[in-house]
Coordinates of C-alpha atoms in Angstrom, one line a residue:
X1 CA 0.4 1.0 35.1
X2 CA 1.2 -1.1 32.0
X3 CA 4.0 0.0 29.7
X4 CA 3.2 -0.8 26.0
X5 CA 5.3 -1.2 22.9
X6 CA 3.5 -1.6 19.6
X7 CA 5.5 -2.5 16.5
X8 CA 5.2 -3.4 12.8
X9 CA 7.4 -6.3 11.6
X10 CA 11.0 -5.5 11.0
X11 CA 12.5 -4.3 7.8
X12 CA 14.1 -5.1 5.4
X13 CA 11.4 -6.4 3.1
X14 CA 12.3 -8.7 0.2
X15 CA 14.6 -11.1 2.0
X16 CA 14.9 -14.8 1.1
X17 CA 11.7 -16.3 0.0
X18 CA 9.8 -13.0 0.4
X19 CA 7.8 -11.7 -2.6
X20 CA 8.2 -8.1 -3.8
X21 CA 4.5 -7.6 -3.3
X22 CA 4.9 -7.6 0.5
X23 CA 6.5 -4.3 1.5
X24 CA 5.8 -1.1 3.3
X25 CA 4.5 0.3 0.0
X26 CA 1.2 -0.5 -1.8
X27 CA 1.4 1.2 -5.2
X28 CA 4.9 0.1 -6.1
X29 CA 4.5 -3.4 -4.6
X30 CA 1.0 -4.3 -6.0
X31 CA -0.2 -1.7 -8.6
X32 CA 2.5 0.1 -10.5
X33 CA 5.2 -2.5 -10.1
X34 CA 5.8 -2.9 -13.9
X35 CA 6.1 0.9 -14.5
X36 CA 9.8 1.2 -13.9
X37 CA 11.0 4.8 -13.2
X38 CA 7.3 5.9 -13.3
X39 CA 6.2 3.6 -10.5
X40 CA 4.4 5.5 -7.8
X41 CA 6.3 5.3 -4.5
X42 CA 4.6 5.9 -1.1
X43 CA 5.3 4.2 2.2
X44 CA 2.1 3.3 4.0
X45 CA 2.1 3.8 7.8
X46 CA 0.6 1.0 10.0
X47 CA -2.2 3.3 11.0
X48 CA -3.9 0.7 13.2
X49 CA -1.0 0.9 15.8
X50 CA -1.3 4.7 15.9
X51 CA -5.1 4.3 16.6
X52 CA -4.5 1.9 19.4
X53 CA -1.8 4.0 21.0
X54 CA -4.0 7.1 20.8
X55 CA -6.9 5.4 22.5
X56 CA -5.4 3.6 25.5
X57 CA -4.2 5.4 28.6
X58 CA -1.0 3.4 29.3
X59 CA 2.3 4.9 28.2
X60 CA 2.9 3.6 24.7
X61 CA 5.7 3.6 22.1
X62 CA 5.0 2.8 18.5
X63 CA 7.7 1.6 16.1
X64 CA 7.1 1.7 12.4
X65 CA 9.4 -0.6 10.4
X66 CA 12.4 -0.9 12.8
X67 CA 15.4 -3.0 11.8
X68 CA 16.2 -5.9 14.1
X69 CA 19.0 -3.8 15.6
X70 CA 16.6 -0.9 16.3
X71 CA 14.0 -3.2 17.7
X72 CA 16.5 -4.8 20.1
X73 CA 17.8 -1.4 21.1
X74 CA 14.2 -0.4 22.1
X75 CA 13.9 -3.7 24.1
X76 CA 17.1 -2.9 25.9
X77 CA 16.4 0.7 26.5
X78 CA 13.0 0.5 28.0
X79 CA 11.2 -2.4 29.8
X80 CA 7.6 -3.1 28.6
X81 CA 4.8 -5.1 30.2
X82 CA 3.2 -5.7 26.9
X83 CA 4.6 -5.8 23.4
X84 CA 2.2 -6.0 20.4
X85 CA 3.2 -7.0 16.9
X86 CA 1.2 -6.2 13.8
X87 CA 1.6 -8.7 10.9
X88 CA -0.1 -10.2 7.9
X89 CA 0.1 -13.8 6.8
X90 CA 3.0 -13.2 4.5
X91 CA 5.0 -11.6 7.3
X92 CA 4.3 -14.2 10.0
X93 CA 7.9 -15.4 9.8
X94 CA 9.0 -11.8 10.8
X95 CA 6.6 -11.8 13.8
X96 CA 8.1 -15.1 14.9
X97 CA 11.6 -13.7 14.7
X98 CA 10.5 -10.7 16.8
X99 CA 9.1 -13.1 19.4
X100 CA 12.6 -14.7 19.6
X101 CA 14.1 -11.3 20.2
X102 CA 11.5 -10.3 22.8
X103 CA 12.0 -13.6 24.7
X104 CA 15.7 -13.1 24.7
X105 CA 15.9 -9.4 25.6
X106 CA 12.6 -8.7 27.4
X107 CA 11.4 -12.1 28.7
X108 CA 9.1 -10.6 31.3
X109 CA 7.0 -8.9 28.6
X110 CA 3.6 -10.3 27.4
X111 CA 3.5 -10.7 23.6
X112 CA 0.4 -9.8 21.7
X113 CA -0.2 -10.8 18.0
X114 CA -2.5 -8.6 16.0
X115 CA -3.3 -7.5 12.4
X116 CA -4.9 -9.5 9.7
X117 CA -2.4 -12.3 10.2
X118 CA -4.3 -13.1 13.5
X119 CA -7.0 -14.7 11.4
X120 CA -4.9 -17.9 11.6
X121 CA -6.1 -20.5 14.1
X122 CA -5.3 -19.8 17.7
X123 CA -3.5 -23.1 18.2
X124 CA -1.1 -22.1 15.4
X125 CA -0.1 -18.8 16.9
X126 CA -0.3 -19.5 20.6
X127 CA 3.2 -21.0 20.8
X128 CA 4.6 -17.6 19.8
X129 CA 2.6 -15.2 21.9
X130 CA 0.5 -14.7 25.0
X131 CA -2.5 -13.0 23.5
X132 CA -4.1 -12.8 20.1
X133 CA -6.2 -9.9 18.9
X134 CA -8.9 -11.4 16.8
X135 CA -11.2 -8.3 16.9
X136 CA -11.0 -4.6 16.7
X137 CA -7.7 -3.6 18.3
X138 CA -8.7 -0.6 20.5
X139 CA -11.4 -2.5 22.3
X140 CA -9.2 -5.5 22.7
X141 CA -6.3 -3.6 24.2
X142 CA -8.6 -1.6 26.5
X143 CA -9.9 -4.9 27.9
X144 CA -6.5 -6.4 28.0
X145 CA -5.1 -3.5 30.1
X146 CA -8.3 -3.3 32.2
X147 CA -9.1 0.2 30.9
X148 CA -12.4 1.9 30.2
X149 CA -13.9 0.3 27.1
X150 CA -16.7 2.8 26.6
X151 CA -14.6 5.9 25.8
X152 CA -15.1 7.5 22.4
X153 CA -12.5 6.8 19.8
X154 CA -10.0 9.6 19.2
X155 CA -8.4 9.9 15.7
X156 CA -4.7 10.4 15.8
X157 CA -2.8 12.6 13.4
X158 CA -0.6 10.0 11.8
X159 CA 0.6 11.4 8.4
X160 CA 2.6 9.9 5.6
X161 CA 4.6 11.5 2.8
X162 CA 2.6 12.3 -0.4
X163 CA 3.3 9.9 -3.3
X164 CA 6.4 10.4 -5.4
X165 CA 7.3 9.7 -9.0
X166 CA 10.8 10.0 -10.5
X167 CA 12.2 10.3 -7.0
X168 CA 10.2 13.5 -6.4
X169 CA 7.0 14.0 -4.5
X170 CA 4.7 16.8 -3.4
X171 CA 6.0 18.5 -0.2
X172 CA 2.6 17.8 1.5
X173 CA 1.4 15.1 3.9
X174 CA -1.4 12.6 3.6
X175 CA -3.4 11.9 6.7
X176 CA -5.5 8.8 7.6
X177 CA -9.1 8.8 8.7
X178 CA -10.8 5.6 9.7
X179 CA -14.5 5.7 9.0
X180 CA -15.1 2.1 9.8
X181 CA -13.7 -1.4 9.8
X182 CA -15.1 -4.6 8.2
X183 CA -17.2 -5.1 5.1
X184 CA -20.7 -6.6 4.7
X185 CA -20.1 -7.6 1.1
X186 CA -18.5 -10.9 2.2
X187 CA -16.6 -11.9 -1.0
X188 CA -15.4 -15.5 -0.5
X189 CA -11.7 -14.5 -0.7
X190 CA -11.7 -11.4 1.4
X191 CA -9.8 -11.5 4.7
X192 CA -10.9 -8.0 5.7
X193 CA -14.5 -8.9 5.4
X194 CA -14.3 -12.3 7.2
X195 CA -12.0 -11.1 9.9
X196 CA -14.9 -9.1 11.3
X197 CA -17.5 -11.8 10.5
X198 CA -18.9 -9.6 7.6
X199 CA -20.0 -7.0 10.1
X200 CA -19.3 -3.2 9.8
X201 CA -17.7 -1.5 12.8
X202 CA -18.1 2.2 12.6
X203 CA -15.4 4.5 14.0
X204 CA -17.3 7.5 12.8
X205 CA -21.1 7.5 13.0
X206 CA -22.2 10.5 11.0
X207 CA -21.2 12.8 8.1
X208 CA -21.0 15.7 10.5
X209 CA -18.6 13.8 12.7
X210 CA -16.5 12.8 9.7
X211 CA -16.3 16.4 8.5
X212 CA -15.3 17.7 12.0
X213 CA -12.5 15.1 12.1
X214 CA -11.1 16.2 8.8
X215 CA -11.1 19.8 10.0
X216 CA -9.4 18.7 13.2
X217 CA -6.7 16.9 11.2
X218 CA -6.0 19.9 9.2
X219 CA -5.6 21.9 12.4
X220 CA -3.2 19.4 13.9
X221 CA -1.2 19.4 10.6
X222 CA -0.8 23.2 10.8
X223 CA 0.3 22.9 14.5
X224 CA 2.9 20.3 13.4
X225 CA 4.1 22.6 10.5
X226 CA 2.6 20.3 7.9
X227 CA 0.3 20.9 5.0
X228 CA -2.4 18.3 4.3
X229 CA -2.5 17.4 0.6
X230 CA -5.2 14.8 1.0
X231 CA -6.7 12.0 3.2
X232 CA -6.8 8.2 2.9
X233 CA -10.1 7.1 4.2
X234 CA -10.1 3.6 5.8
X235 CA -13.4 2.0 5.0
X236 CA -13.9 -1.0 2.9
X237 CA -17.0 0.4 1.1
X238 CA -17.7 3.9 2.4
X239 CA -20.5 4.5 0.0
X240 CA -22.7 1.8 1.4
X241 CA -23.1 4.0 4.5
X242 CA -25.4 6.4 2.7
X243 CA -26.6 8.4 5.6
X244 CA -23.0 9.1 6.6
X245 CA -21.9 9.9 3.1
X246 CA -24.8 12.3 2.4
X247 CA -24.4 14.0 5.8
X248 CA -20.7 14.6 4.9
X249 CA -21.8 15.9 1.5
X250 CA -24.1 18.4 3.1
X251 CA -21.2 19.7 5.3
X252 CA -18.8 20.1 2.4
X253 CA -21.4 21.9 0.3
X254 CA -22.2 24.3 3.1
X255 CA -18.6 25.3 3.8
X256 CA -17.2 24.6 0.3
X257 CA -14.2 22.9 1.8
X258 CA -11.4 21.7 -0.4
X259 CA -10.5 18.2 0.9
X260 CA -9.1 15.5 -1.4
X261 CA -9.8 11.9 -0.4
X262 CA -8.6 8.5 -1.5
X263 CA -11.1 5.8 -0.6
X264 CA -12.5 2.3 -1.4
X265 CA -15.9 1.8 -3.1
X266 CA -17.9 -0.8 -4.9
X267 CA -20.1 -0.5 -7.9
X268 CA -23.0 -1.3 -5.6
X269 CA -22.2 1.6 -3.3
X270 CA -21.0 4.2 -5.8
X271 CA -24.2 3.6 -7.9
X272 CA -26.2 5.3 -5.2
X273 CA -24.7 8.7 -6.1
X274 CA -24.4 10.9 -9.1
X275 CA -20.8 11.5 -10.4
X276 CA -21.2 15.2 -9.4
X277 CA -22.0 14.2 -5.8
X278 CA -18.9 12.0 -5.6
X279 CA -16.8 14.9 -7.0
X280 CA -18.4 17.4 -4.6
X281 CA -17.4 15.1 -1.7
X282 CA -13.8 15.5 -2.8
X283 CA -12.9 12.0 -3.8
X284 CA -9.8 12.2 -6.0
X285 CA -8.9 8.4 -6.2
X286 CA -11.3 5.5 -5.8
X287 CA -10.3 1.9 -5.6
X288 CA -13.0 -0.3 -7.2
X289 CA -13.0 -4.0 -7.3
X290 CA -13.5 -5.3 -10.9
X291 CA -12.5 -8.9 -10.0
X292 CA -14.0 -11.0 -12.9
X293 CA -17.1 -11.6 -15.0
X294 CA -17.2 -15.2 -13.9
X295 CA -18.0 -14.8 -10.2
X296 CA -20.8 -12.3 -10.2
X297 CA -20.0 -10.9 -6.8
X298 CA -23.0 -8.9 -5.3
X299 CA -20.9 -5.7 -4.9
X300 CA -20.7 -5.5 -8.7
X301 CA -24.4 -4.9 -9.1
X302 CA -25.4 -1.4 -10.1
X303 CA -24.3 0.8 -12.9
X304 CA -22.4 -0.9 -15.8
X305 CA -18.7 -0.8 -14.8
X306 CA -17.9 1.1 -18.1
X307 CA -20.4 3.8 -17.4
X308 CA -19.4 4.3 -13.8
X309 CA -15.6 4.6 -14.5
X310 CA -16.2 6.9 -17.4
X311 CA -18.4 9.2 -15.3
X312 CA -15.9 9.3 -12.5
X313 CA -12.9 10.1 -14.7
X314 CA -14.8 12.8 -16.5
X315 CA -15.2 14.5 -13.1
X316 CA -11.5 14.2 -12.3
X317 CA -11.7 11.1 -10.1
X318 CA -8.9 8.7 -10.8
X319 CA -9.9 5.0 -10.7
X320 CA -7.8 2.1 -9.4
X321 CA -9.5 -1.0 -10.8
X322 CA -8.6 -4.4 -9.3
X323 CA -8.8 -7.7 -11.3
X324 CA -8.4 -11.3 -10.1
X325 CA -7.2 -14.2 -12.2
X326 CA -7.0 -17.9 -11.4
X327 CA -10.7 -18.7 -10.7
X328 CA -11.3 -22.4 -11.3
X329 CA -13.6 -21.7 -14.2
X330 CA -11.1 -19.5 -16.0
X331 CA -9.0 -20.5 -19.0
X332 CA -6.7 -18.3 -21.1
X333 CA -9.5 -17.1 -23.2
X334 CA -11.6 -15.9 -20.3
X335 CA -8.6 -14.3 -18.6
X336 CA -7.9 -12.4 -21.8
X337 CA -11.5 -11.4 -22.1
X338 CA -11.6 -9.9 -18.6
X339 CA -8.3 -8.2 -19.2
X340 CA -9.5 -6.6 -22.4
X341 CA -12.5 -5.3 -20.6
X342 CA -10.2 -3.9 -17.9
X343 CA -8.1 -2.1 -20.5
X344 CA -11.1 -0.8 -22.4
X345 CA -12.1 1.1 -19.2
X346 CA -8.6 2.8 -19.3
X347 CA -8.3 2.8 -15.5
X348 CA -5.8 5.2 -14.0
X349 CA -4.3 2.3 -12.0
X350 CA -4.7 -1.4 -12.2
X351 CA -4.1 -4.2 -9.7
X352 CA -4.0 -7.8 -10.9
X353 CA -4.0 -10.5 -8.2
X354 CA -4.1 -14.3 -8.2
X355 CA -7.1 -15.9 -6.5
X356 CA -5.9 -17.3 -3.3
X357 CA -7.3 -18.8 -0.1
X358 CA -6.7 -17.0 3.2
X359 CA -7.4 -19.0 6.4
X360 CA -10.7 -17.9 7.9
X361 CA -12.4 -17.2 4.6
X362 CA -15.1 -19.4 2.9
X363 CA -12.7 -19.9 0.0
X364 CA -10.1 -21.4 2.4
X365 CA -12.6 -23.8 3.9
X366 CA -13.7 -25.0 0.4
X367 CA -10.2 -25.4 -0.8
X368 CA -9.2 -27.3 2.3
X369 CA -12.3 -29.6 2.1
X370 CA -11.9 -30.2 -1.6
X371 CA -8.1 -30.8 -1.2
X372 CA -7.4 -28.1 -3.9
X373 CA -4.1 -26.8 -2.4
X374 CA -1.0 -27.6 -4.3
X375 CA 1.2 -30.1 -2.5
X376 CA 3.7 -27.5 -1.4
X377 CA 0.9 -25.5 0.4
X378 CA -1.2 -28.3 1.7
X379 CA -1.2 -28.0 5.5
X380 CA 1.6 -25.5 5.4
X381 CA 2.6 -23.4 8.4
X382 CA 4.7 -21.2 6.1
X383 CA 2.8 -18.3 4.6
X384 CA 5.4 -16.2 2.7
X385 CA 3.5 -16.9 -0.5
X386 CA 0.1 -15.9 0.7
X387 CA 0.3 -12.6 -1.0
X388 CA -1.8 -12.5 -4.1
X389 CA 1.2 -13.1 -6.3
X390 CA 1.5 -16.8 -5.9
X391 CA -0.7 -19.6 -7.2
X392 CA -1.6 -21.8 -4.2
X393 CA -4.4 -24.0 -5.6
X394 CA -4.6 -26.7 -8.2
X395 CA -6.0 -25.4 -11.4
X396 CA -7.5 -27.4 -14.3
X397 CA -5.9 -25.2 -17.0
X398 CA -2.6 -23.8 -15.5
X399 CA 0.4 -24.8 -13.6
X400 CA 1.7 -22.6 -10.9
X401 CA 4.6 -21.3 -13.1
X402 CA 2.2 -20.6 -16.0
X403 CA -0.3 -18.6 -14.0
X404 CA 2.3 -16.5 -12.2
X405 CA 3.9 -15.8 -15.5
X406 CA 0.5 -14.7 -16.9
X407 CA 0.2 -12.3 -14.0
X408 CA 3.6 -10.7 -14.7
X409 CA 2.8 -10.5 -18.4
X410 CA -0.6 -8.8 -17.8
X411 CA 1.1 -6.1 -15.6
X412 CA 3.6 -5.4 -18.3
X413 CA 1.0 -5.4 -21.1
X414 CA -1.1 -3.0 -19.0
X415 CA 1.8 -0.6 -18.8
X416 CA 2.7 -1.0 -22.5
X417 CA -0.9 -0.4 -23.5
X418 CA -2.0 2.4 -21.2
X419 CA 1.3 4.0 -20.3
X420 CA 2.5 5.5 -17.0
X421 CA -0.2 6.0 -14.4
X422 CA 1.1 9.5 -13.6
X423 CA 0.2 10.5 -17.2
X424 CA -3.2 8.9 -16.8
X425 CA -3.7 10.9 -13.6
X426 CA -2.9 14.1 -15.3
X427 CA -5.3 13.4 -18.1
X428 CA -8.1 12.6 -15.6
X429 CA -7.4 15.8 -13.7
X430 CA -7.5 17.8 -17.0
X431 CA -10.8 16.2 -18.0
X432 CA -12.2 16.9 -14.6
X433 CA -11.2 20.6 -14.9
X434 CA -12.8 20.9 -18.3
X435 CA -16.0 19.2 -17.2
X436 CA -16.4 21.1 -13.9
X437 CA -15.1 24.6 -14.6
X438 CA -18.4 25.8 -15.9
X439 CA -20.6 23.9 -13.5
X440 CA -23.6 25.6 -11.8
X441 CA -22.1 24.4 -8.5
X442 CA -19.6 26.9 -7.0
X443 CA -18.1 24.0 -5.1
X444 CA -17.4 22.1 -8.3
X445 CA -16.0 25.1 -10.0
X446 CA -13.6 25.5 -7.0
X447 CA -12.6 21.8 -7.3
X448 CA -12.1 22.4 -11.1
X449 CA -9.4 25.0 -10.3
X450 CA -7.7 22.6 -7.9
X451 CA -7.7 19.9 -10.6
X452 CA -6.3 22.3 -13.1
X453 CA -3.4 23.2 -10.8
X454 CA -2.7 19.5 -10.0
X455 CA -2.5 18.7 -13.7
X456 CA 0.0 21.5 -14.3
X457 CA 2.1 20.3 -11.3
X458 CA 2.5 16.9 -13.2
X459 CA 3.9 18.5 -16.3
X460 CA 7.5 17.6 -15.5
X461 CA 6.6 13.9 -15.0
X462 CA 4.6 14.0 -18.3
X463 CA 7.6 15.6 -20.1
X464 CA 9.8 12.8 -18.8
X465 CA 7.3 10.2 -20.0
X466 CA 7.4 11.7 -23.5
X467 CA 11.1 10.9 -23.5
X468 CA 11.3 7.7 -21.4
X469 CA 7.9 6.1 -21.8
X470 CA 7.6 2.3 -22.5
X471 CA 7.2 2.6 -26.3
X472 CA 6.8 5.1 -29.1
X473 CA 3.0 5.2 -28.9
X474 CA 3.0 6.0 -25.2
X475 CA 5.7 8.6 -25.6
X476 CA 3.5 10.2 -28.2
X477 CA 0.4 10.0 -25.9
X478 CA 2.4 11.8 -23.1
X479 CA 3.5 14.5 -25.5
X480 CA -0.1 15.1 -26.7
X481 CA -1.4 15.2 -23.1
X482 CA 1.4 17.6 -22.2
X483 CA 0.5 19.9 -25.1
X484 CA -3.2 19.7 -24.2
X485 CA -2.7 20.7 -20.6
X486 CA -0.6 23.7 -21.7
X487 CA -3.2 24.7 -24.4
X488 CA -6.2 24.4 -22.0
X489 CA -4.7 25.8 -18.8
X490 CA -2.1 28.3 -19.9
X491 CA 1.5 28.7 -20.9
X492 CA 4.3 27.4 -18.7
X493 CA 6.2 29.8 -16.5
X494 CA 10.0 29.8 -16.5
X495 CA 10.2 27.8 -13.3
X496 CA 7.9 25.2 -14.8
X497 CA 10.1 24.9 -17.8
X498 CA 13.1 24.4 -15.5
X499 CA 11.3 21.7 -13.6
X500 CA 10.6 19.9 -16.9
X501 CA 14.3 20.1 -17.8
X502 CA 15.1 18.8 -14.3
X503 CA 12.9 15.8 -14.8
X504 CA 15.6 14.3 -17.1
X505 CA 18.3 13.9 -14.5
X506 CA 15.7 12.8 -12.0
X507 CA 14.6 10.0 -14.5
X508 CA 18.2 8.9 -14.9
X509 CA 18.8 8.9 -11.2
X510 CA 15.7 6.8 -10.6
X511 CA 16.9 4.3 -13.2
X512 CA 20.1 4.0 -11.2
X513 CA 18.2 3.5 -7.9
X514 CA 15.9 0.9 -9.4
X515 CA 18.9 -0.9 -10.9
X516 CA 20.7 -1.3 -7.6
X517 CA 17.8 -1.1 -5.0
X518 CA 14.6 -2.4 -6.5
X519 CA 13.0 -2.4 -3.0
X520 CA 13.5 1.0 -1.4
X521 CA 13.2 0.3 2.3
X522 CA 11.0 2.4 4.6
X523 CA 12.6 4.7 7.1
X524 CA 12.3 3.9 10.8
X525 CA 9.7 6.0 12.8
X526 CA 9.4 6.0 16.5
X527 CA 6.4 7.7 18.2
X528 CA 5.8 8.2 21.9
X529 CA 2.4 8.5 23.5
X530 CA 2.2 9.7 27.2
X531 CA 5.8 8.7 27.8
X532 CA 8.1 10.5 30.2
X533 CA 11.2 9.5 32.1
X534 CA 9.2 8.9 35.3
X535 CA 6.9 6.5 33.7
X536 CA 9.5 3.8 33.2
X537 CA 9.2 1.2 35.9
X538 CA 12.0 -0.7 37.5
X539 CA 12.1 -4.4 36.7
X540 CA 10.6 -5.6 40.0
X541 CA 7.6 -3.3 39.4
X542 CA 7.3 -4.6 35.8
X543 CA 6.9 -8.1 37.1
X544 CA 4.4 -7.0 39.7
X545 CA 2.3 -5.1 37.1
X546 CA 2.2 -8.1 34.8
X547 CA 1.0 -10.4 37.5
X548 CA -1.7 -8.0 38.7
X549 CA -3.0 -7.2 35.2
X550 CA -2.9 -10.9 34.2
X551 CA -5.3 -11.8 37.0
X552 CA -8.0 -9.6 35.5
X553 CA -7.7 -10.8 31.9
X554 CA -9.9 -13.2 29.9
X555 CA -7.9 -15.6 27.7
X556 CA -8.1 -14.7 24.0
X557 CA -10.0 -17.9 23.2
X558 CA -12.9 -16.5 25.3
X559 CA -12.9 -12.9 24.0
X560 CA -15.9 -12.6 21.7
X561 CA -15.5 -10.6 18.5
X562 CA -17.0 -7.2 18.7
X563 CA -20.0 -7.0 16.4

């Protein structure tokens, strides 16, 4: 039997030439990065590796964010027939370094490259690995290891810590559920869409199945001594799957289950539902692509953006709105026009990325054919800057330095204008409570109470924002929202008052941490699947296993993508 090691790239992040946007965090790295002590911190687990490990039969160890020392220790401790590395374009250099370590300390192992970085041409990656996963990973690994490819997919319990602000977070866990991979929208810049040839690959086929899996995850959490505070649903545009979504809504309505979900949705998909239906399903945070007025992407067709966001927020659904700058048609006036529209929607969170061309996308093909790459990125094999925070293409109105500076300024202006996202979240929760508390739906009334309690739980952070906000206006906004929550939901208890007082030293402590460690590194996590002491093979058996398995394999160039 094969012995499998699956790993993320090694920490630390933020080394020489690495941008701050490429880290084990998403909010702090790409969304709340300008919000200082109020930036939302949450380490994102590489859930794809957990899914693969759960769905193959071979003994498997998964490493999340090892240091090089910890990675080498694992290579020395156990001998593996196959070692898989997950990476994105901006961390290819880290994957190459791990290849060097594997070839030094475990030369018999076959190396597999996977993740969205595998969208690169095969000839570019082949010198560093033996196999390249250019498709859905579970099916690929089952074929690679000569296992049964027809078995149903099992959903692992792979939780992460709840988000924290001011160095303090909820003592609950957030679990992952994968509804499906790929996206049919096919935006020209989108790696996740074009990696799967604009096809949708369902991991869950019905709303009933989705509901049952959420219940199973809650049960697993209790067995592990955890409490689930919410779910992250992996699905590029869940709401386009209307039968699945409405089937799930029926289950939630029947059982009146309190499940909070963070998910991705488009204007096109979300417009199929009423705001009450979305609130009933339990969506607490929705990531919606705003992009730009200029491009007219099909996913933006539906309700007016302003109406959609206002309706969602009034039901207590926080909105993360994503904007793109650097389109060839944009000048400073059009960037500012789009930015003002973004601000007018008062999103709970904002992401502002630079338009850039990822290999494998239509945009990359066009930029290559039209010779639009800047000289330093023309024909490059170095991808550290392929991160959405670097200008890669020539532009008729901006130099690279100018556009990257504009991006930084927009993040800062968004924070100065709208204030800390944690305060915005509290306001959305309060508004949702006030809207839903008298609803005819008992489920919505139940959700209203949850939103009320969540808004009150944020009072210490809001209190700190009233003292340490970015400017006098935002401090005053925080004070007003603090007073409104207390007025509409009830007086504070003694313990809540003490927590508010405690937010001051927490704020000061977070300032110190940010000053001396702007990139908080993720902790190492090692997870075993079906591993026991008798499963480790001696070296001669390792070599024999590799030879036997290799005879049954199809080279990666001949493995067709799963449609």
